[in-house]
Amino acid sequence: METLDNSIESIRKDKRFFGHPRGMGVLALGNFCNSAAWGAFYAILIFYLYAPWMKGLGFSHGDAAMLVAAMGVGNSILGIVGSWLADRVLGMRKALIFGNLLKAAGMFMFAIPIGSQGLARMFAFIGLLFLSFPIMGASNYSLTGQLYDRDDNKRRDSAFTVYGIVNSMASLFIPALTAQIGLLNYHIGFAIGGVFALLYGLSIFVTQHKFFGELGAKATRPLNDVEKKRFSIIGICAILLVLGVSILISVFKFVTFTEVMNTISGLAFIIPIVFLFNLFHKKTLKEQDKKHLKAFLWFYTGQVLYFLGTTLLSTSVLVFIDTKIEQHFFGITIAPGSIQTIYAILGLIIGPFILFLWNKTRLGNLNTVLKYSLGLFFYAVGFTCLTLPAFIFIINGRHSAMWIVAFYLFVTISDQLLGAIGFSAVSKLAPVGEETQMQTAWGLGGTIANGLALITFQQLQSVNEQLIIFPVMAVVFLCVFILFIVNIKRISQLMV
């Protein structure tokens, strides 16, 4: 036991990676690879799904968007299971290794060129299923915390700052590169994402004993023998059920695509509602906690709308760029997936500026509810920037890319307000001992948003039909903004 304590102590006092433990360098590389893998994948996913066979899979624009939203539902719901597996069964390191192997396998399913459209679509369904199950959960961030003593706040805070930097670096270059390659061959682009996922898992596997010692090697709260038996049976039954449904869909055609999407959208509403109901009816809640939860519901409504906006960023907005926005500049064709790099660049510029305003000016003293409300307003302005070229300034050819730049500008400002302030409000409003439950409920807002997206795309299949989404979103964001402004005093009192 003495040796184990010394080993952990020496790891935590290590400063060989720019003043940090060497394990921090491995996890920073992992964050880069994770952002690169997902950035590469999403930069071409929807285009591959609706591109004509044999360049793509030949889905309609609506069905392609539904598949992306369905994967979002799976990630939100199964993310809870993934975090549970990491905490109770695998441990952080194994969760990172197996999770990235599963992610790589899912992306490589898309990278395999297949001569049959039916078989290619089946491989895509399997790939999306793999990618919908994030086994690693939040293991990267949890393992990062293990590398530092509890009072080592300075190095721990700077570690998460480094993650933000490497994530931004990956978001700037990899998606743009993959999107340009996708103009020639989508399969190569998916393979790039799979390779980055493998690098993430491999980096942990190779360095785990030398750089981490016993940290993250075992489950933090392992199952006892009775629990192992019970959950093993549940796990086997779940796997058999998924395999059975997959066979019914792909081989015997017993279940239609629409029926599967309807089931997923139903789960997207049922699971978060049940979770919220249980959270709101805990017997340990005090009267003040109940007031805080009422305030939480206000923010939750805005956050579901915000999550819906982010879902549209990787679906309808990309389709709009692909079909309606000018992509030829100085004789060079810019892939639609590359144009979204503007979003990442604006984030790097506007993020520090907003941080300066909050920390160095009187704007930091603005009411929390007002700050959040402004985020809703800027999102309304952003969708108005897409509504204008779609319905008012109609031209025969393609629209100027400046409309997209304006949209990304306002959405980036909204991200800094809705994202950061939302998480801060949840932390403040969470009842004692229920912090993790509150953050889980907050994340499930994305599940509801993807469920709404599934219903929307089921009705709006073509590009021109989906254009109506932009003015509707602008009006809804504006209405919710007005509701927040009218009720600022009421919400603020509930937060006290």
GROMACS .gro file of C-alpha atoms in nm:
model
  496
    1MET     CA    1   0.000   0.000   0.000
    2GLU     CA    2   0.291   0.230   0.071
    3THR     CA    3   0.426   0.181  -0.280
    4LEU     CA    4   0.085   0.257  -0.434
    5ASP     CA    5   0.054   0.586  -0.241
    6ASN     CA    6   0.405   0.687  -0.344
    7SER     CA    7   0.331   0.601  -0.708
    8ILE     CA    8   0.019   0.818  -0.715
    9GLU     CA    9   0.198   1.097  -0.531
   10SER     CA   10   0.487   1.096  -0.779
   11ILE     CA   11   0.247   1.104  -1.075
   12ARG     CA   12   0.061   1.402  -0.932
   13LYS     CA   13   0.382   1.592  -0.860
   14ASP     CA   14   0.521   1.523  -1.209
   15LYS     CA   15   0.585   1.844  -1.409
   16ARG     CA   16   0.749   1.704  -1.721
   17PHE     CA   17   0.470   1.813  -1.959
   18PHE     CA   18   0.501   2.192  -1.949
   19GLY     CA   19   0.461   2.191  -1.571
   20HIS     CA   20   0.192   1.921  -1.576
   21PRO     CA   21   0.197   1.541  -1.529
   22ARG     CA   22   0.281   1.351  -1.847
   23GLY     CA   23  -0.063   1.191  -1.836
   24MET     CA   24  -0.203   1.538  -1.901
   25GLY     CA   25  -0.014   1.542  -2.233
   26VAL     CA   26  -0.171   1.209  -2.330
   27LEU     CA   27  -0.520   1.332  -2.243
   28ALA     CA   28  -0.461   1.658  -2.433
   29LEU     CA   29  -0.366   1.450  -2.738
   30GLY     CA   30  -0.682   1.246  -2.675
   31ASN     CA   31  -0.896   1.560  -2.672
   32PHE     CA   32  -0.739   1.670  -3.000
   33CYS     CA   33  -0.802   1.329  -3.157
   34ASN     CA   34  -1.159   1.319  -3.027
   35SER     CA   35  -1.242   1.662  -3.172
   36ALA     CA   36  -1.063   1.571  -3.496
   37ALA     CA   37  -1.253   1.241  -3.529
   38TRP     CA   38  -1.596   1.394  -3.471
   39GLY     CA   39  -1.509   1.705  -3.672
   40ALA     CA   40  -1.406   1.492  -3.971
   41PHE     CA   41  -1.715   1.274  -3.938
   42TYR     CA   42  -1.973   1.552  -3.912
   43ALA     CA   43  -1.806   1.759  -4.186
   44ILE     CA   44  -1.921   1.506  -4.446
   45LEU     CA   45  -2.186   1.285  -4.281
   46ILE     CA   46  -2.509   1.445  -4.399
   47PHE     CA   47  -2.371   1.509  -4.750
   48TYR     CA   48  -2.273   1.142  -4.783
   49LEU     CA   49  -2.617   1.031  -4.664
   50TYR     CA   50  -2.811   1.225  -4.928
   51ALA     CA   51  -2.554   1.227  -5.211
   52PRO     CA   52  -2.670   1.019  -5.513
   53TRP     CA   53  -2.573   0.655  -5.524
   54MET     CA   54  -2.283   0.562  -5.578
   55LYS     CA   55  -2.112   0.874  -5.443
   56GLY     CA   56  -2.334   0.858  -5.136
   57LEU     CA   57  -2.624   0.653  -5.001
   58GLY     CA   58  -2.906   0.826  -5.187
   59PHE     CA   59  -3.136   0.911  -4.893
   60SER     CA   60  -3.372   1.206  -4.920
   61HIS     CA   61  -3.263   1.528  -4.748
   62GLY     CA   62  -3.525   1.470  -4.477
   63ASP     CA   63  -3.427   1.107  -4.410
   64ALA     CA   64  -3.058   1.203  -4.398
   65ALA     CA   65  -3.131   1.473  -4.140
   66MET     CA   66  -3.343   1.226  -3.939
   67LEU     CA   67  -3.053   0.979  -3.922
   68VAL     CA   68  -2.822   1.250  -3.785
   69ALA     CA   69  -3.083   1.352  -3.527
   70ALA     CA   70  -3.145   0.986  -3.433
   71MET     CA   71  -2.775   0.942  -3.358
   72GLY     CA   72  -2.800   1.252  -3.138
   73VAL     CA   73  -3.084   1.090  -2.943
   74GLY     CA   74  -2.880   0.772  -2.903
   75ASN     CA   75  -2.577   0.965  -2.778
   76SER     CA   76  -2.785   1.152  -2.520
   77ILE     CA   77  -2.970   0.849  -2.385
   78LEU     CA   78  -2.694   0.590  -2.406
   79GLY     CA   79  -2.442   0.841  -2.270
   80ILE     CA   80  -2.600   0.777  -1.930
   81VAL     CA   81  -2.532   0.403  -1.973
   82GLY     CA   82  -2.178   0.477  -2.092
   83SER     CA   83  -2.098   0.688  -1.786
   84TRP     CA   84  -2.244   0.414  -1.564
   85LEU     CA   85  -2.024   0.150  -1.731
   86ALA     CA   86  -1.716   0.369  -1.684
   87ASP     CA   87  -1.793   0.427  -1.313
   88ARG     CA   88  -1.921   0.081  -1.215
   89VAL     CA   89  -1.763  -0.173  -1.452
   90LEU     CA   90  -1.471  -0.064  -1.672
   91GLY     CA   91  -1.290   0.217  -1.498
   92MET     CA   92  -1.190   0.539  -1.674
   93ARG     CA   93  -0.895   0.404  -1.874
   94LYS     CA   94  -1.068   0.095  -2.013
   95ALA     CA   95  -1.373   0.310  -2.094
   96LEU     CA   96  -1.153   0.543  -2.299
   97ILE     CA   97  -0.983   0.253  -2.480
   98PHE     CA   98  -1.296   0.048  -2.559
   99GLY     CA   99  -1.504   0.359  -2.627
  100ASN     CA  100  -1.263   0.481  -2.893
  101LEU     CA  101  -1.235   0.135  -3.048
  102LEU     CA  102  -1.614   0.131  -3.083
  103LYS     CA  103  -1.610   0.485  -3.224
  104ALA     CA  104  -1.338   0.392  -3.475
  105ALA     CA  105  -1.533   0.080  -3.578
  106GLY     CA  106  -1.843   0.293  -3.639
  107MET     CA  107  -1.654   0.539  -3.858
  108PHE     CA  108  -1.475   0.263  -4.051
  109MET     CA  109  -1.818   0.116  -4.131
  110PHE     CA  110  -1.873   0.431  -4.338
  111ALA     CA  111  -1.522   0.412  -4.486
  112ILE     CA  112  -1.579   0.076  -4.656
  113PRO     CA  113  -1.677   0.119  -5.025
  114ILE     CA  114  -1.956  -0.130  -5.103
  115GLY     CA  115  -2.109  -0.205  -5.443
  116SER     CA  116  -2.465  -0.266  -5.321
  117GLN     CA  117  -2.677   0.028  -5.203
  118GLY     CA  118  -2.877  -0.191  -4.965
  119LEU     CA  119  -2.563  -0.338  -4.808
  120ALA     CA  120  -2.397   0.005  -4.788
  121ARG     CA  121  -2.700   0.144  -4.603
  122MET     CA  122  -2.694  -0.153  -4.363
  123PHE     CA  123  -2.326  -0.084  -4.285
  124ALA     CA  124  -2.417   0.281  -4.227
  125PHE     CA  125  -2.696   0.181  -3.984
  126ILE     CA  126  -2.452  -0.039  -3.790
  127GLY     CA  127  -2.196   0.241  -3.789
  128LEU     CA  128  -2.450   0.489  -3.652
  129LEU     CA  129  -2.550   0.235  -3.387
  130PHE     CA  130  -2.186   0.202  -3.273
  131LEU     CA  131  -2.143   0.579  -3.270
  132SER     CA  132  -2.460   0.623  -3.064
  133PHE     CA  133  -2.307   0.441  -2.768
  134PRO     CA  134  -2.041   0.662  -2.601
  135ILE     CA  135  -1.894   0.407  -2.356
  136MET     CA  136  -1.628   0.653  -2.238
  137GLY     CA  137  -1.883   0.898  -2.096
  138ALA     CA  138  -1.694   1.183  -1.930
  139SER     CA  139  -1.392   0.961  -1.847
  140ASN     CA  140  -1.140   1.198  -2.006
  141TYR     CA  141  -1.237   1.485  -1.777
  142SER     CA  142  -1.272   1.257  -1.474
  143LEU     CA  143  -0.926   1.108  -1.530
  144THR     CA  144  -0.785   1.459  -1.569
  145GLY     CA  145  -0.915   1.547  -1.224
  146GLN     CA  146  -0.742   1.234  -1.084
  147LEU     CA  147  -0.402   1.363  -1.200
  148TYR     CA  148  -0.404   1.653  -0.953
  149ASP     CA  149  -0.434   1.692  -0.577
  150ARG     CA  150  -0.758   1.850  -0.460
  151ASP     CA  151  -0.583   2.175  -0.365
  152ASP     CA  152  -0.387   2.196  -0.693
  153ASN     CA  153  -0.647   2.427  -0.844
  154LYS     CA  154  -0.410   2.634  -1.056
  155ARG     CA  155  -0.271   2.342  -1.258
  156ARG     CA  156  -0.612   2.171  -1.283
  157ASP     CA  157  -0.779   2.487  -1.419
  158SER     CA  158  -0.502   2.541  -1.672
  159ALA     CA  159  -0.532   2.176  -1.780
  160PHE     CA  160  -0.893   2.227  -1.888
  161THR     CA  161  -0.788   2.550  -2.059
  162VAL     CA  162  -0.538   2.347  -2.264
  163TYR     CA  163  -0.822   2.117  -2.367
  164GLY     CA  164  -1.014   2.414  -2.501
  165ILE     CA  165  -0.713   2.518  -2.708
  166VAL     CA  166  -0.646   2.173  -2.861
  167ASN     CA  167  -1.017   2.123  -2.931
  168SER     CA  168  -1.024   2.454  -3.118
  169MET     CA  169  -0.712   2.360  -3.315
  170ALA     CA  170  -0.870   2.033  -3.425
  171SER     CA  171  -1.197   2.208  -3.511
  172LEU     CA  172  -1.017   2.460  -3.729
  173PHE     CA  173  -0.816   2.232  -3.955
  174ILE     CA  174  -0.942   1.874  -3.961
  175PRO     CA  175  -1.308   1.929  -4.065
  176ALA     CA  176  -1.203   2.164  -4.347
  177LEU     CA  177  -0.944   1.915  -4.473
  178THR     CA  178  -1.187   1.624  -4.455
  179ALA     CA  179  -1.463   1.821  -4.627
  180GLN     CA  180  -1.232   1.906  -4.919
  181ILE     CA  181  -1.130   1.540  -4.949
  182GLY     CA  182  -1.500   1.452  -4.938
  183LEU     CA  183  -1.547   1.635  -5.267
  184LEU     CA  184  -1.344   1.353  -5.422
  185ASN     CA  185  -1.426   1.056  -5.198
  186TYR     CA  186  -1.631   1.047  -4.878
  187HIS     CA  187  -1.489   0.710  -4.771
  188ILE     CA  188  -1.139   0.856  -4.728
  189GLY     CA  189  -1.284   1.128  -4.506
  190PHE     CA  190  -1.457   0.875  -4.280
  191ALA     CA  191  -1.134   0.674  -4.262
  192ILE     CA  192  -0.954   0.988  -4.138
  193GLY     CA  193  -1.206   1.015  -3.854
  194GLY     CA  194  -1.161   0.646  -3.769
  195VAL     CA  195  -0.782   0.681  -3.759
  196PHE     CA  196  -0.803   0.971  -3.512
  197ALA     CA  197  -1.037   0.766  -3.290
  198LEU     CA  198  -0.789   0.477  -3.295
  199LEU     CA  199  -0.503   0.713  -3.207
  200TYR     CA  200  -0.697   0.831  -2.903
  201GLY     CA  201  -0.750   0.477  -2.772
  202LEU     CA  202  -0.396   0.370  -2.863
  203SER     CA  203  -0.236   0.664  -2.680
  204ILE     CA  204  -0.415   0.565  -2.357
  205PHE     CA  205  -0.337   0.194  -2.403
  206VAL     CA  206   0.037   0.248  -2.459
  207THR     CA  207   0.097   0.499  -2.177
  208GLN     CA  208  -0.160   0.395  -1.915
  209HIS     CA  209   0.072   0.213  -1.672
  210LYS     CA  210   0.372   0.445  -1.704
  211PHE     CA  211   0.192   0.780  -1.695
  212PHE     CA  212  -0.116   0.702  -1.484
  213GLY     CA  213  -0.009   0.426  -1.244
  214GLU     CA  214  -0.325   0.305  -1.068
  215LEU     CA  215  -0.526   0.617  -1.150
  216GLY     CA  216  -0.842   0.527  -1.343
  217ALA     CA  217  -0.744   0.159  -1.364
  218LYS     CA  218  -1.050   0.029  -1.178
  219ALA     CA  219  -1.414   0.123  -1.146
  220THR     CA  220  -1.465   0.392  -0.882
  221ARG     CA  221  -1.766   0.204  -0.739
  222PRO     CA  222  -1.744  -0.155  -0.869
  223LEU     CA  223  -2.044  -0.387  -0.879
  224ASN     CA  224  -2.082  -0.654  -0.615
  225ASP     CA  225  -2.146  -1.018  -0.712
  226VAL     CA  226  -2.526  -0.987  -0.701
  227GLU     CA  227  -2.519  -0.672  -0.913
  228LYS     CA  228  -2.280  -0.832  -1.164
  229LYS     CA  229  -2.520  -1.121  -1.220
  230ARG     CA  230  -2.827  -0.898  -1.250
  231PHE     CA  231  -2.671  -0.644  -1.488
  232SER     CA  232  -2.505  -0.916  -1.699
  233ILE     CA  233  -2.848  -1.064  -1.769
  234ILE     CA  234  -2.988  -0.717  -1.850
  235GLY     CA  235  -2.692  -0.645  -2.080
  236ILE     CA  236  -2.724  -0.974  -2.270
  237CYS     CA  237  -3.099  -0.921  -2.316
  238ALA     CA  238  -3.040  -0.565  -2.442
  239ILE     CA  239  -2.778  -0.682  -2.695
  240LEU     CA  240  -3.007  -0.961  -2.820
  241LEU     CA  241  -3.294  -0.714  -2.852
  242VAL     CA  242  -3.084  -0.470  -3.056
  243LEU     CA  243  -2.954  -0.749  -3.280
  244GLY     CA  244  -3.305  -0.884  -3.327
  245VAL     CA  245  -3.446  -0.544  -3.424
  246SER     CA  246  -3.152  -0.485  -3.662
  247ILE     CA  247  -3.218  -0.819  -3.836
  248LEU     CA  248  -3.590  -0.746  -3.862
  249ILE     CA  249  -3.514  -0.409  -4.021
  250SER     CA  250  -3.233  -0.502  -4.260
  251VAL     CA  251  -3.319  -0.862  -4.359
  252PHE     CA  252  -3.689  -0.934  -4.314
  253LYS     CA  253  -3.814  -0.572  -4.349
  254PHE     CA  254  -4.064  -0.635  -4.066
  255VAL     CA  255  -4.013  -0.281  -3.940
  256THR     CA  256  -4.006   0.024  -4.168
  257PHE     CA  257  -3.762   0.313  -4.148
  258THR     CA  258  -4.043   0.548  -4.045
  259GLU     CA  259  -4.151   0.316  -3.760
  260VAL     CA  260  -3.796   0.304  -3.626
  261MET     CA  261  -3.771   0.686  -3.636
  262ASN     CA  262  -4.108   0.716  -3.461
  263THR     CA  263  -3.988   0.482  -3.184
  264ILE     CA  264  -3.666   0.680  -3.137
  265SER     CA  265  -3.851   1.013  -3.129
  266GLY     CA  266  -4.092   0.870  -2.871
  267LEU     CA  267  -3.803   0.763  -2.647
  268ALA     CA  268  -3.649   1.109  -2.693
  269PHE     CA  269  -3.946   1.256  -2.504
  270ILE     CA  270  -4.036   0.977  -2.262
  271ILE     CA  271  -3.693   0.923  -2.101
  272PRO     CA  272  -3.616   1.291  -2.020
  273ILE     CA  273  -3.972   1.348  -1.891
  274VAL     CA  274  -3.952   1.043  -1.661
  275PHE     CA  275  -3.606   1.154  -1.542
  276LEU     CA  276  -3.731   1.508  -1.468
  277PHE     CA  277  -4.044   1.374  -1.292
  278ASN     CA  278  -3.833   1.161  -1.058
  279LEU     CA  279  -3.597   1.451  -0.993
  280PHE     CA  280  -3.881   1.688  -0.905
  281HIS     CA  281  -4.051   1.439  -0.672
  282LYS     CA  282  -3.760   1.340  -0.450
  283LYS     CA  283  -3.862   1.337  -0.083
  284THR     CA  284  -3.535   1.502   0.021
  285LEU     CA  285  -3.621   1.830  -0.158
  286LYS     CA  286  -3.668   2.134   0.064
  287GLU     CA  287  -3.904   2.423  -0.009
  288GLN     CA  288  -3.618   2.636  -0.142
  289ASP     CA  289  -3.507   2.349  -0.368
  290LYS     CA  290  -3.855   2.338  -0.521
  291LYS     CA  291  -3.834   2.710  -0.602
  292HIS     CA  292  -3.494   2.655  -0.761
  293LEU     CA  293  -3.634   2.372  -0.974
  294LYS     CA  294  -3.910   2.603  -1.101
  295ALA     CA  295  -3.638   2.847  -1.212
  296PHE     CA  296  -3.450   2.553  -1.364
  297LEU     CA  297  -3.755   2.474  -1.583
  298TRP     CA  298  -3.739   2.823  -1.732
  299PHE     CA  299  -3.376   2.777  -1.832
  300TYR     CA  300  -3.449   2.422  -1.944
  301THR     CA  301  -3.709   2.547  -2.193
  302GLY     CA  302  -3.455   2.787  -2.342
  303GLN     CA  303  -3.189   2.516  -2.346
  304VAL     CA  304  -3.405   2.267  -2.537
  305LEU     CA  305  -3.454   2.538  -2.799
  306TYR     CA  306  -3.079   2.606  -2.799
  307PHE     CA  307  -3.001   2.235  -2.844
  308LEU     CA  308  -3.247   2.227  -3.134
  309GLY     CA  309  -3.055   2.514  -3.291
  310THR     CA  310  -2.726   2.325  -3.257
  311THR     CA  311  -2.888   2.017  -3.415
  312LEU     CA  312  -2.989   2.228  -3.713
  313LEU     CA  313  -2.627   2.347  -3.745
  314SER     CA  314  -2.525   1.995  -3.850
  315THR     CA  315  -2.836   1.925  -4.060
  316SER     CA  316  -3.058   2.186  -4.227
  317VAL     CA  317  -2.797   2.465  -4.217
  318LEU     CA  318  -2.536   2.245  -4.386
  319VAL     CA  319  -2.793   2.139  -4.648
  320PHE     CA  320  -2.871   2.509  -4.707
  321ILE     CA  321  -2.501   2.584  -4.753
  322ASP     CA  322  -2.463   2.292  -4.992
  323THR     CA  323  -2.762   2.377  -5.211
  324LYS     CA  324  -2.815   2.755  -5.180
  325ILE     CA  325  -2.484   2.926  -5.091
  326GLU     CA  326  -2.207   3.026  -5.335
  327GLN     CA  327  -1.907   2.794  -5.291
  328HIS     CA  328  -1.674   2.909  -5.571
  329PHE     CA  329  -1.415   3.169  -5.475
  330PHE     CA  330  -1.131   3.278  -5.708
  331GLY     CA  331  -1.173   2.964  -5.916
  332ILE     CA  332  -1.159   2.732  -5.612
  333THR     CA  333  -1.451   2.518  -5.496
  334ILE     CA  334  -1.491   2.527  -5.118
  335ALA     CA  335  -1.668   2.222  -4.977
  336PRO     CA  336  -1.982   2.308  -4.775
  337GLY     CA  337  -1.834   2.126  -4.476
  338SER     CA  338  -1.530   2.356  -4.495
  339ILE     CA  339  -1.740   2.673  -4.481
  340GLN     CA  340  -1.848   2.587  -4.125
  341THR     CA  341  -1.484   2.646  -4.022
  342ILE     CA  342  -1.592   3.011  -4.008
  343TYR     CA  343  -1.796   2.912  -3.703
  344ALA     CA  344  -1.486   2.778  -3.524
  345ILE     CA  345  -1.279   3.086  -3.612
  346LEU     CA  346  -1.548   3.321  -3.481
  347GLY     CA  347  -1.562   3.117  -3.161
  348LEU     CA  348  -1.190   3.172  -3.101
  349ILE     CA  349  -1.232   3.548  -3.154
  350ILE     CA  350  -1.559   3.615  -2.978
  351GLY     CA  351  -1.508   3.382  -2.679
  352PRO     CA  352  -1.217   3.577  -2.524
  353PHE     CA  353  -1.394   3.907  -2.602
  354ILE     CA  354  -1.709   3.801  -2.414
  355LEU     CA  355  -1.489   3.677  -2.128
  356PHE     CA  356  -1.325   4.023  -2.115
  357LEU     CA  357  -1.665   4.194  -2.102
  358TRP     CA  358  -1.780   3.977  -1.811
  359ASN     CA  359  -1.458   4.008  -1.610
  360LYS     CA  360  -1.335   4.360  -1.683
  361THR     CA  361  -1.645   4.574  -1.745
  362ARG     CA  362  -1.973   4.654  -1.571
  363LEU     CA  363  -2.153   4.421  -1.811
  364GLY     CA  364  -2.040   4.136  -1.587
  365ASN     CA  365  -2.288   4.262  -1.326
  366LEU     CA  366  -2.587   4.216  -1.555
  367ASN     CA  367  -2.869   3.999  -1.423
  368THR     CA  368  -2.811   3.630  -1.505
  369VAL     CA  369  -3.159   3.596  -1.655
  370LEU     CA  370  -3.100   3.900  -1.876
  371LYS     CA  371  -2.770   3.757  -2.003
  372TYR     CA  372  -2.940   3.430  -2.088
  373SER     CA  373  -3.229   3.614  -2.255
  374LEU     CA  374  -2.987   3.802  -2.480
  375GLY     CA  375  -2.852   3.468  -2.598
  376LEU     CA  376  -3.202   3.373  -2.713
  377PHE     CA  377  -3.238   3.707  -2.891
  378PHE     CA  378  -2.911   3.671  -3.085
  379TYR     CA  379  -3.012   3.323  -3.198
  380ALA     CA  380  -3.337   3.475  -3.333
  381VAL     CA  381  -3.131   3.731  -3.525
  382GLY     CA  382  -2.908   3.451  -3.657
  383PHE     CA  383  -3.199   3.254  -3.803
  384THR     CA  384  -3.335   3.578  -3.949
  385CYS     CA  385  -3.007   3.604  -4.142
  386LEU     CA  386  -3.096   3.273  -4.310
  387THR     CA  387  -3.461   3.364  -4.357
  388LEU     CA  388  -3.380   3.678  -4.559
  389PRO     CA  389  -3.194   3.507  -4.848
  390ALA     CA  390  -3.426   3.206  -4.838
  391PHE     CA  391  -3.754   3.399  -4.876
  392ILE     CA  392  -3.695   3.770  -4.940
  393PHE     CA  393  -3.369   3.839  -5.126
  394ILE     CA  394  -3.423   3.555  -5.372
  395ILE     CA  395  -3.180   3.538  -5.664
  396ASN     CA  396  -3.157   3.301  -5.959
  397GLY     CA  397  -2.816   3.164  -5.867
  398ARG     CA  398  -2.671   3.099  -5.524
  399HIS     CA  399  -2.673   3.342  -5.233
  400SER     CA  400  -2.365   3.522  -5.100
  401ALA     CA  401  -2.167   3.341  -4.831
  402MET     CA  402  -2.189   3.659  -4.622
  403TRP     CA  403  -2.537   3.549  -4.509
  404ILE     CA  404  -2.381   3.240  -4.352
  405VAL     CA  405  -2.102   3.449  -4.196
  406ALA     CA  406  -2.366   3.674  -4.038
  407PHE     CA  407  -2.560   3.371  -3.913
  408TYR     CA  408  -2.248   3.215  -3.757
  409LEU     CA  409  -2.156   3.550  -3.599
  410PHE     CA  410  -2.482   3.583  -3.406
  411VAL     CA  411  -2.494   3.212  -3.320
  412THR     CA  412  -2.139   3.229  -3.181
  413ILE     CA  413  -2.240   3.518  -2.954
  414SER     CA  414  -2.541   3.312  -2.843
  415ASP     CA  415  -2.317   3.014  -2.766
  416GLN     CA  416  -2.115   3.223  -2.522
  417LEU     CA  417  -2.435   3.334  -2.346
  418LEU     CA  418  -2.662   3.029  -2.355
  419GLY     CA  419  -2.392   2.764  -2.313
  420ALA     CA  420  -2.179   2.907  -2.032
  421ILE     CA  421  -2.457   3.085  -1.840
  422GLY     CA  422  -2.684   2.783  -1.870
  423PHE     CA  423  -2.430   2.550  -1.709
  424SER     CA  424  -2.357   2.811  -1.443
  425ALA     CA  425  -2.728   2.846  -1.360
  426VAL     CA  426  -2.771   2.468  -1.329
  427SER     CA  427  -2.479   2.451  -1.085
  428LYS     CA  428  -2.634   2.728  -0.877
  429LEU     CA  429  -2.985   2.583  -0.876
  430ALA     CA  430  -2.895   2.218  -0.809
  431PRO     CA  431  -3.016   2.085  -0.471
  432VAL     CA  432  -2.738   1.962  -0.242
  433GLY     CA  433  -2.641   1.607  -0.335
  434GLU     CA  434  -2.824   1.622  -0.670
  435GLU     CA  435  -2.563   1.809  -0.877
  436THR     CA  436  -2.487   1.514  -1.107
  437GLN     CA  437  -2.858   1.441  -1.153
  438MET     CA  438  -2.921   1.803  -1.251
  439GLN     CA  439  -2.639   1.804  -1.506
  440THR     CA  440  -2.773   1.477  -1.650
  441ALA     CA  441  -3.122   1.626  -1.677
  442TRP     CA  442  -2.972   1.934  -1.843
  443GLY     CA  443  -2.796   1.718  -2.101
  444LEU     CA  444  -3.119   1.530  -2.172
  445GLY     CA  445  -3.254   1.857  -2.307
  446GLY     CA  446  -3.054   1.766  -2.617
  447THR     CA  447  -3.250   1.441  -2.638
  448ILE     CA  448  -3.580   1.631  -2.651
  449ALA     CA  449  -3.433   1.868  -2.911
  450ASN     CA  450  -3.330   1.579  -3.135
  451GLY     CA  451  -3.674   1.426  -3.089
  452LEU     CA  452  -3.830   1.751  -3.212
  453ALA     CA  453  -3.585   1.749  -3.505
  454LEU     CA  454  -3.688   1.392  -3.596
  455ILE     CA  455  -4.056   1.491  -3.610
  456THR     CA  456  -3.971   1.803  -3.813
  457PHE     CA  457  -3.757   1.624  -4.072
  458GLN     CA  458  -4.016   1.350  -4.109
  459GLN     CA  459  -4.259   1.615  -4.236
  460LEU     CA  460  -4.010   1.831  -4.428
  461GLN     CA  461  -3.821   1.603  -4.666
  462SER     CA  462  -3.692   1.830  -4.942
  463VAL     CA  463  -3.449   2.124  -4.931
  464ASN     CA  464  -3.716   2.380  -5.016
  465GLU     CA  465  -3.954   2.239  -4.755
  466GLN     CA  466  -3.687   2.268  -4.485
  467LEU     CA  467  -3.639   2.640  -4.559
  468ILE     CA  468  -3.950   2.711  -4.350
  469ILE     CA  469  -3.753   2.598  -4.044
  470PHE     CA  470  -3.548   2.920  -4.043
  471PRO     CA  471  -3.829   3.177  -4.000
  472VAL     CA  472  -4.011   2.946  -3.757
  473MET     CA  473  -3.698   2.916  -3.539
  474ALA     CA  474  -3.644   3.294  -3.554
  475VAL     CA  475  -4.001   3.358  -3.434
  476VAL     CA  476  -3.989   3.091  -3.161
  477PHE     CA  477  -3.655   3.218  -3.025
  478LEU     CA  478  -3.795   3.573  -3.027
  479CYS     CA  479  -4.112   3.468  -2.842
  480VAL     CA  480  -3.917   3.280  -2.573
  481PHE     CA  481  -3.684   3.582  -2.542
  482ILE     CA  482  -3.987   3.808  -2.477
  483LEU     CA  483  -4.123   3.559  -2.219
  484PHE     CA  484  -3.790   3.569  -2.033
  485ILE     CA  485  -3.777   3.950  -2.042
  486VAL     CA  486  -4.133   3.984  -1.912
  487ASN     CA  487  -4.061   3.737  -1.630
  488ILE     CA  488  -3.706   3.845  -1.535
  489LYS     CA  489  -3.810   3.954  -1.185
  490ARG     CA  490  -4.009   3.636  -1.121
  491ILE     CA  491  -3.730   3.402  -1.236
  492SER     CA  492  -3.467   3.599  -1.043
  493GLN     CA  493  -3.671   3.569  -0.722
  494LEU     CA  494  -3.698   3.192  -0.771
  495MET     CA  495  -3.319   3.176  -0.803
  496VAL     CA  496  -3.250   3.353  -0.473
   0.00000   0.00000   0.00000
